[in-house]
Short mmCIF file of C-alpha atoms in Angstrom, two decimals:
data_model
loop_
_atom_site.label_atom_id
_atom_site.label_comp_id
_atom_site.label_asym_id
_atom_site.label_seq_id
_atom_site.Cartn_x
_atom_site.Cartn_y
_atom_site.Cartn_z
CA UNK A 1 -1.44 -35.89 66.43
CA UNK A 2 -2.81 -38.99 68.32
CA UNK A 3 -6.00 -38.59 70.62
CA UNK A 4 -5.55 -40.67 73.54
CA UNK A 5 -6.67 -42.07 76.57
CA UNK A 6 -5.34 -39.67 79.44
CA UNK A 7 -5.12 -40.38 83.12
CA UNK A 8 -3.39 -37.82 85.06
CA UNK A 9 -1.88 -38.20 88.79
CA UNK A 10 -1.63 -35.34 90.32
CA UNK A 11 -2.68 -34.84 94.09
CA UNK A 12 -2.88 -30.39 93.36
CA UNK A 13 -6.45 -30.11 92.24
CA UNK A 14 -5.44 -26.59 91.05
CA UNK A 15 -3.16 -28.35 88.39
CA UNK A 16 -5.07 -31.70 87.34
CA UNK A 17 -8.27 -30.18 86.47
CA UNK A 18 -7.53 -27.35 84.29
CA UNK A 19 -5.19 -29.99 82.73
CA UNK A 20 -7.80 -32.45 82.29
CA UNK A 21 -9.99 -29.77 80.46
CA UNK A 22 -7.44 -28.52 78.24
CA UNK A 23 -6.81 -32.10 77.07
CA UNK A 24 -10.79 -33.13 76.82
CA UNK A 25 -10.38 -29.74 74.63
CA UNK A 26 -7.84 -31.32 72.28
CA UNK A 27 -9.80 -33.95 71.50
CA UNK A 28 -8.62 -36.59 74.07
CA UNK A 29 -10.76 -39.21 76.74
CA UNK A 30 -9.74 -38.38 80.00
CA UNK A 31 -10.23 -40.24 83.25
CA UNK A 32 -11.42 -38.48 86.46
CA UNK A 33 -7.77 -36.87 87.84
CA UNK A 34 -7.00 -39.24 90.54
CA UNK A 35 -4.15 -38.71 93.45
CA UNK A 36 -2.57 -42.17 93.61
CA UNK A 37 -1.56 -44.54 90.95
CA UNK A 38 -3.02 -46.94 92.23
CA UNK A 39 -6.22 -45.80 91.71
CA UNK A 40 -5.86 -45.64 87.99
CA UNK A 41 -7.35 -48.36 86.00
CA UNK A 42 -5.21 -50.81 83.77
CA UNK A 43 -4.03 -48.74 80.55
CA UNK A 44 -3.89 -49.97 77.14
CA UNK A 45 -2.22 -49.23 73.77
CA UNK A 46 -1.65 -45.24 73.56
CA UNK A 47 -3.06 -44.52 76.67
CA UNK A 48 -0.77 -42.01 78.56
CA UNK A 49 -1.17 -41.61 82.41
CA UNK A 50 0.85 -37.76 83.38
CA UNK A 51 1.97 -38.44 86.86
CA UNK A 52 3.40 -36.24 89.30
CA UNK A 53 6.57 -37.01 90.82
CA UNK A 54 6.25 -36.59 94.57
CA UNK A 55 2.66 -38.03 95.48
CA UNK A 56 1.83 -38.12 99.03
CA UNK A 57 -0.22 -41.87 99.04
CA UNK A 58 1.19 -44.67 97.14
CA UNK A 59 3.79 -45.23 95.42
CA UNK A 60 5.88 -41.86 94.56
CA UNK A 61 8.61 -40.80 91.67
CA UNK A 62 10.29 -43.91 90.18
CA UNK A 63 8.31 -46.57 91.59
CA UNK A 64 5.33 -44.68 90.48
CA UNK A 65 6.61 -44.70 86.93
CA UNK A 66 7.24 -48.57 86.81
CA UNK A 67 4.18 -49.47 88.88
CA UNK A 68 2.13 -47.20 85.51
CA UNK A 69 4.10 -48.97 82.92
CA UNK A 70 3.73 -52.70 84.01
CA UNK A 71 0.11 -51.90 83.81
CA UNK A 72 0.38 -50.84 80.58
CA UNK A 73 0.08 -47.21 80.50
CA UNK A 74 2.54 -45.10 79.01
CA UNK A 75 3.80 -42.58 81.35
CA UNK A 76 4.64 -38.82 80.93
CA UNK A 77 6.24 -37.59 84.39
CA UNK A 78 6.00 -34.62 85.05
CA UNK A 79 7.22 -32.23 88.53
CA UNK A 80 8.15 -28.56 89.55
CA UNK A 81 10.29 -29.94 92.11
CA UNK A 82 12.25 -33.33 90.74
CA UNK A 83 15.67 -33.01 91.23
CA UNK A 84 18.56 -34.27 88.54
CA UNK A 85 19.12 -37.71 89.96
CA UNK A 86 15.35 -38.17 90.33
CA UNK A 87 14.24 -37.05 86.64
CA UNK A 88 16.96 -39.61 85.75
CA UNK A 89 15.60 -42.38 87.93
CA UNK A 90 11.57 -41.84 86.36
CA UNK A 91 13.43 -42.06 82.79
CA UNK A 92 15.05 -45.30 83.46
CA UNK A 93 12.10 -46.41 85.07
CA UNK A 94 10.29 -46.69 81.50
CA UNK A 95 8.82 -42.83 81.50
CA UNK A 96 8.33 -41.82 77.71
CA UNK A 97 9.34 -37.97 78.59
CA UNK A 98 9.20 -35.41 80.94
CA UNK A 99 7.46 -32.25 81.71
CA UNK A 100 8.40 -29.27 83.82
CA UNK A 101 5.88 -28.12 85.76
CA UNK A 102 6.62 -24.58 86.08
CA UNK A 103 7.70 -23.31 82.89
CA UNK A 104 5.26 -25.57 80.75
CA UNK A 105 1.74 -24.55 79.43
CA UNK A 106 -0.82 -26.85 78.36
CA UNK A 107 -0.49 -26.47 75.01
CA UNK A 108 2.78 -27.69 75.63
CA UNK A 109 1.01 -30.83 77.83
CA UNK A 110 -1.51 -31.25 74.95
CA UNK A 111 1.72 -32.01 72.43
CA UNK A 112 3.73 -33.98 74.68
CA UNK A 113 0.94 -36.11 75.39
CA UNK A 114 0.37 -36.23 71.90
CA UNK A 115 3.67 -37.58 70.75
CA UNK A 116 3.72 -40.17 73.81
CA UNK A 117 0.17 -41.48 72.73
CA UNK A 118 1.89 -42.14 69.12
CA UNK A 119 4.56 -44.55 70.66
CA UNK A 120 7.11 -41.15 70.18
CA UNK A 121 9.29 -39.81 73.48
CA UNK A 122 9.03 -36.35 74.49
CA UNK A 123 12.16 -34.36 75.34
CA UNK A 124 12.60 -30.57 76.57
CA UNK A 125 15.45 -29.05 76.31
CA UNK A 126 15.94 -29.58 80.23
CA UNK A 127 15.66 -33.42 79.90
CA UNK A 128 17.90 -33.29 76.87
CA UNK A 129 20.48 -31.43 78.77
CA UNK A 130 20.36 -33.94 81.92
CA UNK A 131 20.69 -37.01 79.15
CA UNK A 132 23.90 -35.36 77.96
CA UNK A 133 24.98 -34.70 81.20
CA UNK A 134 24.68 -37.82 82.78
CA UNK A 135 26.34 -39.24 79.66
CA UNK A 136 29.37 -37.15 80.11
CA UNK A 137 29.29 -38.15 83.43
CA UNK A 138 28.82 -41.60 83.42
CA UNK A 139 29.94 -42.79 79.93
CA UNK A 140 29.62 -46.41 79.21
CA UNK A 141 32.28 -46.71 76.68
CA UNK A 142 31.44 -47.86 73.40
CA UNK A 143 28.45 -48.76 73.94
CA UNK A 144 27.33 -45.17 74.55
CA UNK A 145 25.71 -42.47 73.08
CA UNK A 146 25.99 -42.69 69.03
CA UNK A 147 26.65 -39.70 67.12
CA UNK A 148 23.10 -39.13 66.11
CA UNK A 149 22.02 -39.28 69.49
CA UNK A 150 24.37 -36.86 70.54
CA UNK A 151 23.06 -34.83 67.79
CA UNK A 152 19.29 -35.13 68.52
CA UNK A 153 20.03 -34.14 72.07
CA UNK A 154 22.23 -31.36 71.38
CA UNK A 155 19.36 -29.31 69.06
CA UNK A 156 16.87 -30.04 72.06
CA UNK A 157 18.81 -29.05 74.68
CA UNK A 158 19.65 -25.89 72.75
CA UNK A 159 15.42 -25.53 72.14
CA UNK A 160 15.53 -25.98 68.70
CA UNK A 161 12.54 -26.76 66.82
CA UNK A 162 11.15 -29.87 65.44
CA UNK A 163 12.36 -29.24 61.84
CA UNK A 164 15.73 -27.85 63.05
CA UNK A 165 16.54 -31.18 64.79
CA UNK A 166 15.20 -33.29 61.72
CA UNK A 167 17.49 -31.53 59.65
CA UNK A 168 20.48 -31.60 62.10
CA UNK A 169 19.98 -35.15 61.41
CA UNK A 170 19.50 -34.79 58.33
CA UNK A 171 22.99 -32.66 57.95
CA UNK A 172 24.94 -35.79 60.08
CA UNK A 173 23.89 -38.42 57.09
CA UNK A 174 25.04 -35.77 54.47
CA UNK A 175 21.02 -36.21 53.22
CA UNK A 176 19.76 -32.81 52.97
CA UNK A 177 20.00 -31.50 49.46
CA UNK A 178 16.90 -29.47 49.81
CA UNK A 179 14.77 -26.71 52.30
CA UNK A 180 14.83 -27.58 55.77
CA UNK A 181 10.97 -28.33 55.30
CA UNK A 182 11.69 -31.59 52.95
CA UNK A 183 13.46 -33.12 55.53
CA UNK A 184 10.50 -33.64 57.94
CA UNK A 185 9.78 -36.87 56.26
CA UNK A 186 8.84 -40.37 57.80
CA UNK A 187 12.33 -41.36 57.63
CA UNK A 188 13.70 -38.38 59.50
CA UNK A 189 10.53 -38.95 62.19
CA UNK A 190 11.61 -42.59 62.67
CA UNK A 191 15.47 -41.69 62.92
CA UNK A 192 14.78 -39.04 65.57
CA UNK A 193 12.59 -41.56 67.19
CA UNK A 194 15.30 -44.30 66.98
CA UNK A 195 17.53 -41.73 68.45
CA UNK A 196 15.88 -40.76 71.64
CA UNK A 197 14.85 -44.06 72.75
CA UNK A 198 18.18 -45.10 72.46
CA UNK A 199 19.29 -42.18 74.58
CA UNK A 200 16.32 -43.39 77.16
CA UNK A 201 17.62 -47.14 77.51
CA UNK A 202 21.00 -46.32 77.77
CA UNK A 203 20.38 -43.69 80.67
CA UNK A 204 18.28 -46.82 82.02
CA UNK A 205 21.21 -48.94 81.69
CA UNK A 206 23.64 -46.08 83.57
CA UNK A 207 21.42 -45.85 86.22
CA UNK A 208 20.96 -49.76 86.93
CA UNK A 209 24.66 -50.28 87.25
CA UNK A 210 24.68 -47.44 89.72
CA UNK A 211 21.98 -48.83 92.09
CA UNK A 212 22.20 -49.28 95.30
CA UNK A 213 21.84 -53.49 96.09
CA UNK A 214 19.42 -54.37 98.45
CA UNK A 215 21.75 -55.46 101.00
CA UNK A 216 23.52 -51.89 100.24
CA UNK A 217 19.76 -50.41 100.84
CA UNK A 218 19.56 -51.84 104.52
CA UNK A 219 23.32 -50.45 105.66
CA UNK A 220 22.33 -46.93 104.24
CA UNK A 221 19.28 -47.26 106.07
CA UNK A 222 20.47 -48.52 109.15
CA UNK A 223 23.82 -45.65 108.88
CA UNK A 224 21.77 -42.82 106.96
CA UNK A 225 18.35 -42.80 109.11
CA UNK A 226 19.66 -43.99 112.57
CA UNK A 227 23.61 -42.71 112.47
CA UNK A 228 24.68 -46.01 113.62
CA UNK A 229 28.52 -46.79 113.59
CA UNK A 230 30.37 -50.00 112.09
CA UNK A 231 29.58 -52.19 114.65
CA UNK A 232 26.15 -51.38 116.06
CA UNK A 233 25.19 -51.67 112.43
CA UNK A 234 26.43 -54.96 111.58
CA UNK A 235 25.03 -56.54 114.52
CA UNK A 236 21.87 -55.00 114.07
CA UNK A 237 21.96 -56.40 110.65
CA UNK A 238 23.41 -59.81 111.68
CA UNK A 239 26.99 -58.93 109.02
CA UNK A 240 30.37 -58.52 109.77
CA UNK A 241 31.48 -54.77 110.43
CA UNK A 242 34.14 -54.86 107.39
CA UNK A 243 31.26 -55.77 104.86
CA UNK A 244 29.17 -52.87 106.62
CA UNK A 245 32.30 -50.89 105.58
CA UNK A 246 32.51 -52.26 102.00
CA UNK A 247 28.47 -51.85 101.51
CA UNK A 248 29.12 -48.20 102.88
CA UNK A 249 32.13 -47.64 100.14
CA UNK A 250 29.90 -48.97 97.22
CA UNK A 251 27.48 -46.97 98.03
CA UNK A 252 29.55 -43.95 98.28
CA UNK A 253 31.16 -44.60 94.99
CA UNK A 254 27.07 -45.51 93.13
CA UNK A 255 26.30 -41.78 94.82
CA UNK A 256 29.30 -39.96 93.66
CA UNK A 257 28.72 -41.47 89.90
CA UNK A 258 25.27 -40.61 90.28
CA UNK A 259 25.70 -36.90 91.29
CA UNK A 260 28.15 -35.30 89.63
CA UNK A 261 29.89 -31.98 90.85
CA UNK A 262 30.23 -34.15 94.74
CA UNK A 263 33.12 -34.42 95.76
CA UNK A 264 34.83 -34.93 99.25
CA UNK A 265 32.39 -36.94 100.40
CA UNK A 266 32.58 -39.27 103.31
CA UNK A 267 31.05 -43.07 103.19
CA UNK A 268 28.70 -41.97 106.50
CA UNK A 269 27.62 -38.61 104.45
CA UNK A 270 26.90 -40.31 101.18
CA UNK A 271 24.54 -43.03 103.22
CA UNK A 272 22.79 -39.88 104.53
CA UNK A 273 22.29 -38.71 101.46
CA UNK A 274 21.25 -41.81 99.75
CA UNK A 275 18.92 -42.47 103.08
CA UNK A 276 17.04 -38.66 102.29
CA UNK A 277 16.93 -39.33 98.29
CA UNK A 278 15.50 -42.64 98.66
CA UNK A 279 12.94 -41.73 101.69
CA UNK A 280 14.46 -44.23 103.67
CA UNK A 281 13.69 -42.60 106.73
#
């Protein structure tokens, strides 16, 4: 497995440290646990930061995530309180896997680290579960998931081992002719691979088309934080109160497709919502 650069964001001392030893243990460099990603240096090739989703200074959850990447780190989120929609958003936001907090040991950290460091995602069987969810919910046509993809996600979801899914692939190409051990080969590594970072970009591409614009952004504000009607809000916003009415439609529609099992709800709810989510307030 690849030894890495680690930096780890995490503002629960209680968590980071014990973290940071069991990785120094495995035989990677780890930075000084920091509680803001800004404070991290600039990463380079195979250097994985772990970052907490909520952090109380900085940036926080998604924005975290693509502040990490653009300076070149390679980021494993991780959270014991991230809900659906928000494990979503730090995937499309370039995070190479995620981590549950709460049923996760460090052995488990030490591989998952591991795997990211080697330009490899990491999936659980919750994550794979959410990416086949929000497929089913949100399916893009033909330009969605493939049937290996499907397939990878399926044997993690269902917390199959690592030679179980390689030979679940293996089983799909009609390639398997011998013991389930043969088929953990470099070929069945790189198809896996292939697989799940397909499955990451086009959860990425779901959740662009479902984002809120940032003329959107300012009506839920204004609605969702301040319970302004139609026409307080499109004066306060200088627009006229049908296009407050439109923006508050689209964004009812982005929040529905984004959280499936809603239903019933009202444009003036769905802002709320969005306003809460987003930390508009």
């Amino acid at each position: 497995m690849s030894r890495a650069r680690v930096g780890i964001v995490d503002d629960h001392p209680i968590v980071s440290y014990p973290l940071a030893d069991a990785l120094r243990r495995a035989g990677h460099t780890v930075l000084e646990p920091v509680t803001a990603v800004e404070s991290l240096p600039e990463g380079g090739p195979g250097d994985v930061a772990v970052c907490d989703h909520s952090l109380p200074e900085g940036r926080s959850g998604a924005e975290a995530v693509a502040h990490l990447t653009s300076r070149g780190w390679r980021v494993l989120a991780t959270s014991g309180v991230a809900g659906r929609a928000q494990v979503l958003d730090v995937v499309a936001a370039g995070a190479w896997g995620y981590v549950e907090k709460r049923f996760t040991t460090h052995a488990e950290y030490v591989h998952a680290v591991g795997l990211v460091s080697a330009g490899r995602h990491h999936v659980s069987p919750l994550l794979a579960a959410l990416l086949l969810d929000d497929a089913a919910a949100r399916p893009l046509g033909a330009g969605d998931l493939s049937a290996r993809q499907r397939t990878a996600l399926r044997a993690l979801a269902e917390g199959d081992g690592h030679e179980e899914v390689l030979a679940a692939l293996g089983n799909l190409s009609g390639n398997v002719s011998g013991p389930v051990s043969e088929t953990v080969s470099g070929t069945g590594e790189a198809e896996l691979e292939a697989a799940l970072a397909g499955a990451f970009a086009l959860t990425a591409r779901r959740r662009r088309i479902n984002r809120l614009s940032p003329r959107e952004l300012d009506v839920v504000a204004v609605v969702g934080c301040r319970g302004l009607g139609l026409k307080e809000t499109a004066r306060e916003l200088g627009i006229r109160p049908g296009t407050v009415a439109d923006h508050l439609e689209a964004a009812k529609r982005k929040y529905l497709a984004s959280h499936p099992g809603e239903k019933d709800l009202s444009p003036r709810a769905a802002a709320l919502r969005w306003a809460m989510e987003l930390r508009l307030c």
